[in-house]
mmCIF file of C-alpha atoms in Angstrom:
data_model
loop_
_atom_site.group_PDB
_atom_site.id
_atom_site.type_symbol
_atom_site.label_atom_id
_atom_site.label_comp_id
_atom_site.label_asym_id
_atom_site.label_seq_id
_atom_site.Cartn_x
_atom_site.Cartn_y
_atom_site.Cartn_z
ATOM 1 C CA UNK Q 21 95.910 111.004 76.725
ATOM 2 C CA UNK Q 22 97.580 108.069 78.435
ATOM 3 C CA UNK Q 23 97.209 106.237 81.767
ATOM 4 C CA UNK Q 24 99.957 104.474 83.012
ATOM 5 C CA UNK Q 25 98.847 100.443 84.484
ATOM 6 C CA UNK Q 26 101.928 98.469 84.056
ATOM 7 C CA UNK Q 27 105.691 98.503 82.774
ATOM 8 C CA UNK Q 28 106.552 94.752 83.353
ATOM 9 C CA UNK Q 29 110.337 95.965 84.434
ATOM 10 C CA UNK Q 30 111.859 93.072 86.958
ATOM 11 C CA UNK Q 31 113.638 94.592 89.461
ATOM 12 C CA UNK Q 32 117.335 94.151 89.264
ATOM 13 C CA UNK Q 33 119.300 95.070 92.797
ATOM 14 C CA UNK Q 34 116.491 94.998 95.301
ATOM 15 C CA UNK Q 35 114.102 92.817 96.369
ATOM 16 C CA UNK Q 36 111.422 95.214 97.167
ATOM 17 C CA UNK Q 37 110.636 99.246 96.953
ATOM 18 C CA UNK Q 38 110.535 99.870 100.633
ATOM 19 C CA UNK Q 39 110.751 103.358 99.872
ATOM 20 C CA UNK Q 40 108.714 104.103 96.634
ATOM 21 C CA UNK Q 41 105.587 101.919 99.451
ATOM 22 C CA UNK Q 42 106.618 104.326 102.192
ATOM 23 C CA UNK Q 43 106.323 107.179 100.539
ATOM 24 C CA UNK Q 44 103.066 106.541 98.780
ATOM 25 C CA UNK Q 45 101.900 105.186 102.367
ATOM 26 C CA UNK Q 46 102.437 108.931 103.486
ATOM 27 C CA UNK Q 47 100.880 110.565 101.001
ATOM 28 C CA UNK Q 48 97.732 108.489 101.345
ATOM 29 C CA UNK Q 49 97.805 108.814 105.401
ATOM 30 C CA UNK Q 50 98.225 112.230 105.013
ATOM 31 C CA UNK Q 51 95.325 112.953 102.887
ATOM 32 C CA UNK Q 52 93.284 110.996 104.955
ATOM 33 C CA UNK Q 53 94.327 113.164 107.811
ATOM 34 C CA UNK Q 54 93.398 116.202 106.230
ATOM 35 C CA UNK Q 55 90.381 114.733 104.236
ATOM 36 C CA UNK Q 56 88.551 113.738 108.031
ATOM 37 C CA UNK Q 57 89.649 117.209 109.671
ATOM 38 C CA UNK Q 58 87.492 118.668 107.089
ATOM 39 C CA UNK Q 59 87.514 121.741 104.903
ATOM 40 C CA UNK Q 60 89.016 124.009 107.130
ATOM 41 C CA UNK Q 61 91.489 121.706 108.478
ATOM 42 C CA UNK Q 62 93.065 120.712 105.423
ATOM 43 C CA UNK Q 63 92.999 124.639 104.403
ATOM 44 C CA UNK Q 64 94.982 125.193 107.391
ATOM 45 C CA UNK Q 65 97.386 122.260 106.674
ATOM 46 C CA UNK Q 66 98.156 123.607 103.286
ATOM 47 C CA UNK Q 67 98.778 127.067 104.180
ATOM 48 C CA UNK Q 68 101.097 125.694 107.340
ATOM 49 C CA UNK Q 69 102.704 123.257 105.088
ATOM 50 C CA UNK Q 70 102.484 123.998 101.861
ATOM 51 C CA UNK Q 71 105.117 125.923 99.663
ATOM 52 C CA UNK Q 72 104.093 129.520 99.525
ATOM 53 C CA UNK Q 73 106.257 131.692 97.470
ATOM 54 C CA UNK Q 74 105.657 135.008 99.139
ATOM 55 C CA UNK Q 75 105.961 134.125 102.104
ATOM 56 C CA UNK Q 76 109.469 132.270 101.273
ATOM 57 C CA UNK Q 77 110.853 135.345 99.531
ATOM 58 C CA UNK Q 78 109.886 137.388 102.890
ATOM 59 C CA UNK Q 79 107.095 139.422 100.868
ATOM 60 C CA UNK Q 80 104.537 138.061 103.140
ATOM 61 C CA UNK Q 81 104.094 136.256 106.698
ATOM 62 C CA UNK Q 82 101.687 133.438 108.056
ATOM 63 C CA UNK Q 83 99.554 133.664 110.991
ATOM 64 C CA UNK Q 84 101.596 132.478 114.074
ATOM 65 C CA UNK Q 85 99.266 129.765 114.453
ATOM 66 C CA UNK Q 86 99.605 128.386 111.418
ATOM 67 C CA UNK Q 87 103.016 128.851 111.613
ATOM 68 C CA UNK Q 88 103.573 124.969 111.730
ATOM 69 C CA UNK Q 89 106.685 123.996 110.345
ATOM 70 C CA UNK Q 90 110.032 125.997 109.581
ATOM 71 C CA UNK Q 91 109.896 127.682 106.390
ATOM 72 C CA UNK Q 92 112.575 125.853 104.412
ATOM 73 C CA UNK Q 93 110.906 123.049 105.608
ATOM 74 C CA UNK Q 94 107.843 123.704 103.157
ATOM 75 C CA UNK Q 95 110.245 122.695 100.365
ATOM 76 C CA UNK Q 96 109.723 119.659 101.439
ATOM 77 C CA UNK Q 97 106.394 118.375 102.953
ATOM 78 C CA UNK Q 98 103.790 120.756 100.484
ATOM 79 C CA UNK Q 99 104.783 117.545 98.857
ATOM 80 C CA UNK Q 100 103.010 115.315 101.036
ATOM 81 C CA UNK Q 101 99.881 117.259 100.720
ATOM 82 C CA UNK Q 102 96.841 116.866 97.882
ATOM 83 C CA UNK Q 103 93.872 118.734 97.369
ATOM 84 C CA UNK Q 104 91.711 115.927 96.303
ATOM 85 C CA UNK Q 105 91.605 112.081 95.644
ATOM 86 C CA UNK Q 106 92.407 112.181 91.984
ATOM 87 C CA UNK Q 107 95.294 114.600 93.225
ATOM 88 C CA UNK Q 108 96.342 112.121 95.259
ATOM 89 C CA UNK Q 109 95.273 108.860 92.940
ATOM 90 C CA UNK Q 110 97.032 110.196 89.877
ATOM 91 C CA UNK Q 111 100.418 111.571 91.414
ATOM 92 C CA UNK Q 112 100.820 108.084 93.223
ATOM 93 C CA UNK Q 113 99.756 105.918 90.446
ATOM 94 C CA UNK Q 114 102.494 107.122 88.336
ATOM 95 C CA UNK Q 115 104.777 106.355 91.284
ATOM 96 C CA UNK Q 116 103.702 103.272 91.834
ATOM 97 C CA UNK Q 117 104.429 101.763 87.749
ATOM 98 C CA UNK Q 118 107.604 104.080 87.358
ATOM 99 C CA UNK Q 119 108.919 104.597 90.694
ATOM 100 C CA UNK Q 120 110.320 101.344 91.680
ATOM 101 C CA UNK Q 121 112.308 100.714 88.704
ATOM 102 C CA UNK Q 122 114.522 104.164 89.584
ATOM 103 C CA UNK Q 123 114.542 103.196 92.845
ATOM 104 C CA UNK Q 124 116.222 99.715 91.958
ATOM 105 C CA UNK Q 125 118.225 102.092 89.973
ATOM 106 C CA UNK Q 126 120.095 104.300 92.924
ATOM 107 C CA UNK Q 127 119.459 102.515 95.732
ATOM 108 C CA UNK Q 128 116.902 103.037 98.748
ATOM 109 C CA UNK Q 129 118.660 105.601 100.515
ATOM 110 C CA UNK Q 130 120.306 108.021 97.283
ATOM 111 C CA UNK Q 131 116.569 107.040 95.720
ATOM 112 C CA UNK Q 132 114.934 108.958 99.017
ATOM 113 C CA UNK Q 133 117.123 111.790 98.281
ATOM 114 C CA UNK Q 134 116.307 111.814 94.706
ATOM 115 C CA UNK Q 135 113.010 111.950 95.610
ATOM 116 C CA UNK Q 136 112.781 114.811 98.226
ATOM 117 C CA UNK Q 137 115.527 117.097 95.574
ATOM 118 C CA UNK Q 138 113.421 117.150 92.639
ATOM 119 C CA UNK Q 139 110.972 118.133 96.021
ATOM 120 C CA UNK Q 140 112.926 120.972 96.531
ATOM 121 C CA UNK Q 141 113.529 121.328 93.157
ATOM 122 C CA UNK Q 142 109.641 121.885 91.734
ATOM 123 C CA UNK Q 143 108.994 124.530 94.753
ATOM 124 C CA UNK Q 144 111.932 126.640 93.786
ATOM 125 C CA UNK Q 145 110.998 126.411 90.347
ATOM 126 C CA UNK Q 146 107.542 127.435 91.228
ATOM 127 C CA UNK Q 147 108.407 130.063 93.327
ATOM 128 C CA UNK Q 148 111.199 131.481 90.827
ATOM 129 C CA UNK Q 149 108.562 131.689 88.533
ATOM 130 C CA UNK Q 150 105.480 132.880 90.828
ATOM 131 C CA UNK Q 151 107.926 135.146 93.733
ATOM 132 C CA UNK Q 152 105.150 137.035 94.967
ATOM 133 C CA UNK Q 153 102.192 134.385 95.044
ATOM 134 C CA UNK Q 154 100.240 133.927 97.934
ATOM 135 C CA UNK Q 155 98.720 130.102 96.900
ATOM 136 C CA UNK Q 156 100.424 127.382 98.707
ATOM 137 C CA UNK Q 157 102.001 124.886 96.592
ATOM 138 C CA UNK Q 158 100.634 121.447 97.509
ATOM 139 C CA UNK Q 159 100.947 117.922 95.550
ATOM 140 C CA UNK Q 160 103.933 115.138 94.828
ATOM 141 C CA UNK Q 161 104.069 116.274 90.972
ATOM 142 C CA UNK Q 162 107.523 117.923 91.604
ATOM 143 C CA UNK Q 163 109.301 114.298 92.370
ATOM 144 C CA UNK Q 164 106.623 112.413 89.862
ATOM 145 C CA UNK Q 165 108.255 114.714 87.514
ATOM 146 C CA UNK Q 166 111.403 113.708 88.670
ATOM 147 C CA UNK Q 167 110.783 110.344 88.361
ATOM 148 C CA UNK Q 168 109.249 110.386 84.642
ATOM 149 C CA UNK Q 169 112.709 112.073 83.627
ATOM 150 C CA UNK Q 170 114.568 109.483 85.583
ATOM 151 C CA UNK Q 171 112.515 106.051 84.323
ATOM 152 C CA UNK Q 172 112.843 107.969 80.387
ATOM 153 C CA UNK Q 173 116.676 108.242 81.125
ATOM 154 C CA UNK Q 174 117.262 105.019 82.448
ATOM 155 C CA UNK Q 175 114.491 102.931 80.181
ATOM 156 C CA UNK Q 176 113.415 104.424 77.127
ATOM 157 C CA UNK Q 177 112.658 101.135 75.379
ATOM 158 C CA UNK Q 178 110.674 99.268 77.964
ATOM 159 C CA UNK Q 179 106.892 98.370 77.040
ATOM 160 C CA UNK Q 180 104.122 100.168 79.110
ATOM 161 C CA UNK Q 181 100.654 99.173 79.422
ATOM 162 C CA UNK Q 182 98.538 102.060 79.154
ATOM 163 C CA UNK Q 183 95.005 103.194 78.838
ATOM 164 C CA UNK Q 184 94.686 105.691 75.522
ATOM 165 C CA UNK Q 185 92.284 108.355 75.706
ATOM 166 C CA UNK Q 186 91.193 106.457 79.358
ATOM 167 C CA UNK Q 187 89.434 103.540 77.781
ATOM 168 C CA UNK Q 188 91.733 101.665 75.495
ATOM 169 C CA UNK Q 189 94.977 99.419 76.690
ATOM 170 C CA UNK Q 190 98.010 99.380 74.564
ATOM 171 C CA UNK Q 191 101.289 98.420 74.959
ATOM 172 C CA UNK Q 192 103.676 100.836 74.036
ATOM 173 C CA UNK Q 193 107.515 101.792 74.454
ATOM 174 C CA UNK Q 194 108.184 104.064 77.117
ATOM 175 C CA UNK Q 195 109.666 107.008 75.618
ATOM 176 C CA UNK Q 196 106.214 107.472 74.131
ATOM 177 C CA UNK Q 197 104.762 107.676 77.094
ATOM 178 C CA UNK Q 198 107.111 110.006 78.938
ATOM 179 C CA UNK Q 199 108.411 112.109 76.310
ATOM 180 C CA UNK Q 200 104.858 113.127 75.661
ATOM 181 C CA UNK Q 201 103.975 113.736 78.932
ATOM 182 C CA UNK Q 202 107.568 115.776 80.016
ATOM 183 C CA UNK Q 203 106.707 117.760 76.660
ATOM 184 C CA UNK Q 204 103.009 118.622 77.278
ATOM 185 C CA UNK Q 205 104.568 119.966 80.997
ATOM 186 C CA UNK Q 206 106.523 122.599 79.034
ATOM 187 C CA UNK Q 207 103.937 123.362 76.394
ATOM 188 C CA UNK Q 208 101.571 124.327 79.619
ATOM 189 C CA UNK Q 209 104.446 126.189 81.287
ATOM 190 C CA UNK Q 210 104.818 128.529 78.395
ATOM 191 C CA UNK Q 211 101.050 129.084 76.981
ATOM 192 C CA UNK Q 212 99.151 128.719 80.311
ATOM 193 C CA UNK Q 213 99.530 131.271 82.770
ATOM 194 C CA UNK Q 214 96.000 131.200 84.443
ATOM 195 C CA UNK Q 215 95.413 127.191 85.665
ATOM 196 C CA UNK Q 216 95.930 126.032 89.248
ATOM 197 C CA UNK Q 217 98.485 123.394 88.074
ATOM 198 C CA UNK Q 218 101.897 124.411 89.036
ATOM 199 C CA UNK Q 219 103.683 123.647 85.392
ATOM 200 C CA UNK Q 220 106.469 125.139 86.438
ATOM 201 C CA UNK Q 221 106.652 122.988 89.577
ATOM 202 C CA UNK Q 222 106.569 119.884 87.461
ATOM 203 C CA UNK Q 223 109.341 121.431 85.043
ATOM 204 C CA UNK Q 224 111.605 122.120 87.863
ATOM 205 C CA UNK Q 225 111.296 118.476 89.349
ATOM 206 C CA UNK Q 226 111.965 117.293 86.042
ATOM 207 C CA UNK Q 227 115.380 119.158 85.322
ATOM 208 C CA UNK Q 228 116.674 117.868 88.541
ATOM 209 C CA UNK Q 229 115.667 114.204 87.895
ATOM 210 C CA UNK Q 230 117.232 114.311 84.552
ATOM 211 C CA UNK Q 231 120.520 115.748 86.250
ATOM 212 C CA UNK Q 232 120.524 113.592 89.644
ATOM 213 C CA UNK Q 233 119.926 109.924 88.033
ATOM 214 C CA UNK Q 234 122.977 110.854 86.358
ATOM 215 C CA UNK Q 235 125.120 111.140 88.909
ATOM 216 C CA UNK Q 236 123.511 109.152 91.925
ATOM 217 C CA UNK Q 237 122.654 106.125 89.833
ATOM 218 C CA UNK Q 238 124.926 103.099 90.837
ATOM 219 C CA UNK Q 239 127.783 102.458 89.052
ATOM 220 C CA UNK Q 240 126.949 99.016 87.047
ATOM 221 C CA UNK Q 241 123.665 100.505 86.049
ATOM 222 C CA UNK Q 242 123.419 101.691 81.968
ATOM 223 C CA UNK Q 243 121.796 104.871 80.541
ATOM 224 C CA UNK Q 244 118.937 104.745 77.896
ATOM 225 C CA UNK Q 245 118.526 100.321 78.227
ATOM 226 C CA UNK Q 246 122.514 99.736 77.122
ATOM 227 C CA UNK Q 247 124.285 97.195 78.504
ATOM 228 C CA UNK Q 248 127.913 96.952 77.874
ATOM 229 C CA UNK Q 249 127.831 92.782 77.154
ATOM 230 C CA UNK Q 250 130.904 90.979 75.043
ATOM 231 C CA UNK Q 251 130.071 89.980 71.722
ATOM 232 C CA UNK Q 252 129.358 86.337 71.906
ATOM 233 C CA UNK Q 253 131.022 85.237 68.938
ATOM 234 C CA UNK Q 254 134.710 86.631 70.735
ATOM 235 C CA UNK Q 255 133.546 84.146 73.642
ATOM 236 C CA UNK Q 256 133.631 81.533 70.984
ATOM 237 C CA UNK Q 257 136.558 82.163 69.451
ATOM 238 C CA UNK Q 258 139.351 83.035 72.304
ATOM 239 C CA UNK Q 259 139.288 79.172 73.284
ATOM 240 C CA UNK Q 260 140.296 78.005 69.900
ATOM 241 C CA UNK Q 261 143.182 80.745 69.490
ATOM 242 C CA UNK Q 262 144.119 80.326 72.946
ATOM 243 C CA UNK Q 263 144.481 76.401 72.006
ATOM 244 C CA UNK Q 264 145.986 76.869 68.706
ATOM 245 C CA UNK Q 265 148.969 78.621 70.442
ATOM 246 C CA UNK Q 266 149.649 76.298 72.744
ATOM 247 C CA UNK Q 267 148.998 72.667 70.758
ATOM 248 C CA UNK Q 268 150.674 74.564 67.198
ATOM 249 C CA UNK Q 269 153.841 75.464 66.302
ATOM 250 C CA UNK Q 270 154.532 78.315 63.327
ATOM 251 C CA UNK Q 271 154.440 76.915 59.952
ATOM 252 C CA UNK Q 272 157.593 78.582 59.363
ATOM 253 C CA UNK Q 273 159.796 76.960 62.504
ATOM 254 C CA UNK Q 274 159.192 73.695 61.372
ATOM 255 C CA UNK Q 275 162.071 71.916 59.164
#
């Protein structure tokens, strides 16, 4: 219903998102890997790297030569993987307006391990929900999801230029934005049970962003836009008491 373009949020403790560019720099190398290796190749790169529930819950085992990576490892890089360019395009699009902000947020380093948990956390959500399927889990939409929770937590009232319907920009706050999106996930989760998406890969990585920007934002760093900022009018005002104390003696001690 809506494309993100542009949020307009000024970054506040860092310069630049070294990390949200990194990891959207992998992402795109890596489906260019897989994308010239051809149809086969990037069959083989999902199965060796992507998340694959049966095979994590020991029901089934991969070929030993596409036995690339250490299993718990697939947690981790089926992330890196996408089937196909709007896959890819959409997934890192949505980092690209909404990631930098929670980044700026937690930091470069806590932000990277933001990033990989809600990772970790889509794939077990997947798998809790799938045990015994053979499919390899493969896209970034377990930390995107993580990151929508996040920016909604940390910036509900920021302005968002968006494309409605794909063809018509609007401004709008951001909690419309994200709170429709985080709600159509768990409509999907619960009514369909038959699409490739992973729905409940997307719920999982949202749960954990919602609970980890929480706790690994920085300290000085408000929830939902506050900002804890003194009244101007007591700025105003403690001068003149403060000088009325000193320069004025009680009405009463005079004689």
């Amino acid at each position: 219903m809506f494309i993100p373009l542009h949020d307009a949020n000024s970054l506040r403790h860092i310069k630049r998102q070294y990390v949200t560019l990194a990891i959207i720099a992998v992402n795109v190398i890596a489906y260019l890997v897989t994308a010239v290796g051809g149809t086969d190749f990037a069959f083989a790169a999902a199965l060796g790297l992507g998340y694959i529930p049966s095979v994590s819950n020991d029901l089934a085992v991969l070929p030993p030569e596409l036995d690339l990576v250490p299993e718990p490892l697939t947690y981790i890089t089926y992330s890196f993987l996408h089937g196909d360019l709007m896959h890819l395009g959409g997934n890192m699009l949505f980092l690209w307006v909404f990631g930098d902000n929670v980044e700026d947020a937690l930091g470069h380093f806590r932000y990277l391990v933001f990033y990989l948990a809600c990772a970790v956390a889509g794939a077990y959500m997947h798998g809790f929900i799938a045990p015994d399927s053979n499919a390899p889990l493969i896209g970034a939409s377990g930390s995107i999801a993580g990151i929508v929770a996040a920016y909604l937590i940390l910036h509900p009232r920021v302005k968002v230029w968006v494309l409605a319907f794909a063809r018509i920009p609007i401004r709008i706050p951001a909690f419309i934005l994200l709170a429709l999106w985080i709600g159509f996930q768990f409509l999907m989760l619960m009514v369909d049970t038959e699409n490739q998406i992973s729905w409940a890969a997307h719920a999982g990585g949202i749960l954990a962003g919602a609970f980890l920007v929480v706790i690994l934002r920085r300290r000085d760093v408000p929830l939902l836009d506050k900002r804890l900022e003194k009244p101007r009018a007591v700025e105003l005002e403690k001068p003149d008491a403060a000088r009325t104390l000193e320069t004025e003696q009680p009405r009463w001690g005079r004689q």
